[in-house]
Amino acid sequence: MSSTSQKHKDFVAEPMGEKSVMALAGIGEVLGKRLEEKGFDKAYVVLGQFLVLRKDEELFREWLKDTCGANTKQQGDCYSCLREWCDSFL
Amino acid sequence: MVDLGLLTDDQLKAKLLQYGVKAGPILASTRFLYEKKLKRLLDSSAQHKINGTADAGLYSDSEEEDDEEQDSDEEQDSESEQLLSETKPRTETSKTASRDLTRLDKDTMTSKSLCLTSPSSRQKQTIREPASDVLSEMFPDAERTPTGIFATKRRSIKGAAGRPVQFKYPELPLLSPTILERQEIQQRLVPLWVQVIVFLMVVCLLYIIYSCMDEQLSSPFTALLDGLHESALTCISSFTGA
């Protein structure tokens, strides 16, 4: 499909640890701030939400849209980033 | 419609399961999403219902008039099969949604089915015809078998037993190396007759030499042999004399 960004590659390459939510692919400053306001200040919290939704693409995308107003591309980037991370490390 | 906000977490989860959606934990962060999803499913299934699909037709069978009762029994089985085959191409959620919806409808909306009998019977027919005609369209010449299974003869494989490649490709000159060798040998066979004649002559000579010996065998063949021997001797003497 589309090529992955550098951010995606960096995120997927290692355990996320205490990385900020802005380290996620598709989540920039604006979206990151909105997520932090909602309480999702670390990447692992978003991961938690992703897992609670049973890694369902549709639900996660919708949740992202509702929570921080991500557009389709951003939703897709974030979803694929998290999914790949889970495939490697979970 | 039931207010989704009034449902408990378990009820919401159960309702989603009815539509074939295996929901995760219903938490504060996920509840809203699942409510939205359920709402979407209900709306889409309501759309299904309103369009008067064969789903309603299934349950109008029970409310049909006497004339169509006999037909309905037969049609029900075929219809359920058709429905299953028709719904296969659709997505999973819609398939289970329609099936589940019909279950719900059966319980709550028997009166509605009466209104839908006429369009559903028409639709039933239209739905029935294409499904049964597909096979006959595809294979118009095929005879109907009792089991409905059609078996056609397999095309024979080239070079298989009984159908050697020779017959398949008669136009080829077939100049394989073995055949060329055989032709060479046949050329050598011509002098073979000469070899046989020479051999016979040698046998005769040996006979003559043997007969020149002093030993004499007492057998019934000796008379014949003596006669032959004499004739051979006379021939040779005539040749040597000439």
JSON list of C-alpha atoms in Angstrom, two decimals, chain A residues 40 49 51-54 56 58-60 62-63 65-66, chain B residues 21-25 27 29-30 32-34 36-37 40:
[
{"chain": "A", "resi": 40, "resn": "PHE", "atom": "CA", "xyz": [-3.87, 10.24, 26.66]},
{"chain": "A", "resi": 49, "resn": "GLN", "atom": "CA", "xyz": [-7.29, 2.09, 24.04]},
{"chain": "A", "resi": 51, "resn": "LEU", "atom": "CA", "xyz": [-6.17, -3.02, 22.72]},
{"chain": "A", "resi": 52, "resn": "VAL", "atom": "CA", "xyz": [-9.40, -2.46, 24.59]},
{"chain": "A", "resi": 53, "resn": "LEU", "atom": "CA", "xyz": [-11.10, -2.00, 21.24]},
{"chain": "A", "resi": 54, "resn": "ARG", "atom": "CA", "xyz": [-9.68, -5.42, 20.39]},
{"chain": "A", "resi": 56, "resn": "ASP", "atom": "CA", "xyz": [-10.52, -3.30, 15.60]},
{"chain": "A", "resi": 58, "resn": "GLU", "atom": "CA", "xyz": [-13.05, 0.63, 12.36]},
{"chain": "A", "resi": 59, "resn": "LEU", "atom": "CA", "xyz": [-13.61, 1.32, 16.04]},
{"chain": "A", "resi": 60, "resn": "PHE", "atom": "CA", "xyz": [-10.13, 2.66, 16.63]},
{"chain": "A", "resi": 62, "resn": "GLU", "atom": "CA", "xyz": [-13.67, 6.26, 14.89]},
{"chain": "A", "resi": 63, "resn": "TRP", "atom": "CA", "xyz": [-12.34, 6.74, 18.36]},
{"chain": "A", "resi": 65, "resn": "LYS", "atom": "CA", "xyz": [-11.66, 10.91, 14.99]},
{"chain": "A", "resi": 66, "resn": "ASP", "atom": "CA", "xyz": [-13.95, 11.55, 17.96]},
{"chain": "B", "resi": 21, "resn": "VAL", "atom": "CA", "xyz": [-20.14, -7.98, 16.51]},
{"chain": "B", "resi": 22, "resn": "LYS", "atom": "CA", "xyz": [-17.88, -9.37, 19.17]},
{"chain": "B", "resi": 23, "resn": "ALA", "atom": "CA", "xyz": [-17.48, -6.32, 21.34]},
{"chain": "B", "resi": 24, "resn": "GLY", "atom": "CA", "xyz": [-14.63, -5.73, 23.72]},
{"chain": "B", "resi": 25, "resn": "PRO", "atom": "CA", "xyz": [-15.12, -4.45, 27.25]},
{"chain": "B", "resi": 27, "resn": "LEU", "atom": "CA", "xyz": [-15.88, 0.94, 29.36]},
{"chain": "B", "resi": 29, "resn": "SER", "atom": "CA", "xyz": [-13.98, 5.21, 26.80]},
{"chain": "B", "resi": 30, "resn": "THR", "atom": "CA", "xyz": [-15.55, 2.55, 24.61]},
{"chain": "B", "resi": 32, "resn": "PHE", "atom": "CA", "xyz": [-19.92, 5.70, 23.19]},
{"chain": "B", "resi": 33, "resn": "LEU", "atom": "CA", "xyz": [-18.28, 3.99, 20.25]},
{"chain": "B", "resi": 34, "resn": "TYR", "atom": "CA", "xyz": [-20.27, 0.81, 20.71]},
{"chain": "B", "resi": 36, "resn": "LYS", "atom": "CA", "xyz": [-22.79, 4.43, 17.77]},
{"chain": "B", "resi": 37, "resn": "LYS", "atom": "CA", "xyz": [-21.98, 1.13, 16.14]},
{"chain": "B", "resi": 40, "resn": "ARG", "atom": "CA", "xyz": [-25.60, 2.14, 12.73]}
]
